[in-house]
């Protein structure tokens, strides 16, 4: 570790972490486990000592996700759990915009991120200043912003959305504002996929996730040819042509639920590849085919720097209170919406229509 601390793999550590090993032994090698287990035990001890919890995103590696994560899931779900928790310290095992969202919803808690450089190509594609210019160009139109954005972008937003409820939010704000067009930013592909599910016109921004944009329809067709019995599940941050040849598309939570509830014999998750490892640990009867696109930002979070974050209380994430208050309002407007009767399924084969977006 960076501070030179080493923890031995003792019989006590082995006993304390044996239930985790049973869950992860098909996803982590024994050699790796002897290195991970002492740190996992020490991190879990520190959490109790410091009244801290760890929020582990779906894209964390299995030893983090299952080993030290107190709350696991997608970015908004984690932030909401942070707000409900009685912990004084929240360690965000994810990227920077997620830590900001946790701070927005939990302003009195200490929010730590183990690596300040854990960013996001999508979040960095747009700024609050950009949104102000967009609003000048399209006066009177509501702005719906994906939660995968920075606090200053959320502060310029009318309502936030997730990939699971984007269609619902777009249709809600169009009705509330009495308009037939909505600005949906910053993910271009999410916006294009939403546009095919609704009659509301979509104005979009050319932001992209560097993981999901790399998948192509050719990739999916090759996988289907090689694994004809596999069900292919894609994230709506992928290009529309990827969703068109997939069997199902939805948020990370929707993909996780699909696998655990439907129990397919063989599945492919078209998203960041650590998610397959994490779902596989719970879906023991499903075989996972793993096309691997790693998120370089998520992979900056490790057991080592989670430990150092807890020991040294670093790195604390703060948000200007004026920005946080405005951003919180946009998030709260989304939270206050009733959950959709059916979570969004981006079925482009049966899409209502194939209109395009207006790209800014």
PDB file of N, CA and C in Angstrom, residues 27 43 58 102 144 170 267 278 281 287 305 307 319 342 347:
ATOM      1  N   UNK A  27     -14.580 -16.210  -8.641  1.00  0.00           N
ATOM      2  CA  UNK A  27     -14.351 -14.929  -9.314  1.00  0.00           C
ATOM      3  C   UNK A  27     -13.044 -14.269  -8.902  1.00  0.00           C
ATOM      4  N   UNK A  43     -10.596  -3.058   6.725  1.00  0.00           N
ATOM      5  CA  UNK A  43     -11.538  -2.016   6.302  1.00  0.00           C
ATOM      6  C   UNK A  43     -12.859  -2.164   7.056  1.00  0.00           C
ATOM      7  N   UNK A  58     -22.113  -0.696  -8.949  1.00  0.00           N
ATOM      8  CA  UNK A  58     -22.149  -1.971  -9.678  1.00  0.00           C
ATOM      9  C   UNK A  58     -20.882  -2.262 -10.470  1.00  0.00           C
ATOM     10  N   UNK A 102     -23.965  12.212  -3.501  1.00  0.00           N
ATOM     11  CA  UNK A 102     -24.120  11.820  -2.093  1.00  0.00           C
ATOM     12  C   UNK A 102     -24.036  13.033  -1.176  1.00  0.00           C
ATOM     13  N   UNK A 144     -34.016  18.304 -18.584  1.00  0.00           N
ATOM     14  CA  UNK A 144     -33.908  17.053 -17.840  1.00  0.00           C
ATOM     15  C   UNK A 144     -32.458  16.596 -17.932  1.00  0.00           C
ATOM     16  N   UNK A 170     -39.237  12.549 -18.802  1.00  0.00           N
ATOM     17  CA  UNK A 170     -39.422  13.365 -20.001  1.00  0.00           C
ATOM     18  C   UNK A 170     -40.912  13.627 -20.241  1.00  0.00           C
ATOM     19  N   UNK A 267     -26.001 -15.685 -20.264  1.00  0.00           N
ATOM     20  CA  UNK A 267     -26.323 -14.273 -20.444  1.00  0.00           C
ATOM     21  C   UNK A 267     -25.068 -13.481 -20.773  1.00  0.00           C
ATOM     22  N   UNK A 278     -20.009  -9.311 -10.435  1.00  0.00           N
ATOM     23  CA  UNK A 278     -20.785  -9.055  -9.222  1.00  0.00           C
ATOM     24  C   UNK A 278     -22.149  -9.731  -9.256  1.00  0.00           C
ATOM     25  N   UNK A 281     -21.890 -13.641  -8.828  1.00  0.00           N
ATOM     26  CA  UNK A 281     -21.713 -14.166  -7.472  1.00  0.00           C
ATOM     27  C   UNK A 281     -23.045 -14.499  -6.818  1.00  0.00           C
ATOM     28  N   UNK A 287     -24.667 -18.925 -16.540  1.00  0.00           N
ATOM     29  CA  UNK A 287     -23.334 -18.788 -17.112  1.00  0.00           C
ATOM     30  C   UNK A 287     -23.211 -17.410 -17.753  1.00  0.00           C
ATOM     31  N   UNK A 305      -6.770   2.081  -1.560  1.00  0.00           N
ATOM     32  CA  UNK A 305      -7.081   3.496  -1.319  1.00  0.00           C
ATOM     33  C   UNK A 305      -8.389   3.689  -0.548  1.00  0.00           C
ATOM     34  N   UNK A 307      -8.950   1.825   2.122  1.00  0.00           N
ATOM     35  CA  UNK A 307      -8.350   1.756   3.457  1.00  0.00           C
ATOM     36  C   UNK A 307      -7.716   3.096   3.832  1.00  0.00           C
ATOM     37  N   UNK A 319     -19.333  20.453  -1.854  1.00  0.00           N
ATOM     38  CA  UNK A 319     -20.096  21.142  -2.901  1.00  0.00           C
ATOM     39  C   UNK A 319     -20.522  22.487  -2.339  1.00  0.00           C
ATOM     40  N   UNK A 342     -44.075   0.313 -14.856  1.00  0.00           N
ATOM     41  CA  UNK A 342     -43.167  -0.703 -15.400  1.00  0.00           C
ATOM     42  C   UNK A 342     -41.836  -0.014 -15.660  1.00  0.00           C
ATOM     43  N   UNK A 347     -37.002  -1.237 -25.735  1.00  0.00           N
ATOM     44  CA  UNK A 347     -37.232  -2.243 -26.768  1.00  0.00           C
ATOM     45  C   UNK A 347     -37.341  -1.536 -28.114  1.00  0.00           C
TER      46      UNK A 347
END
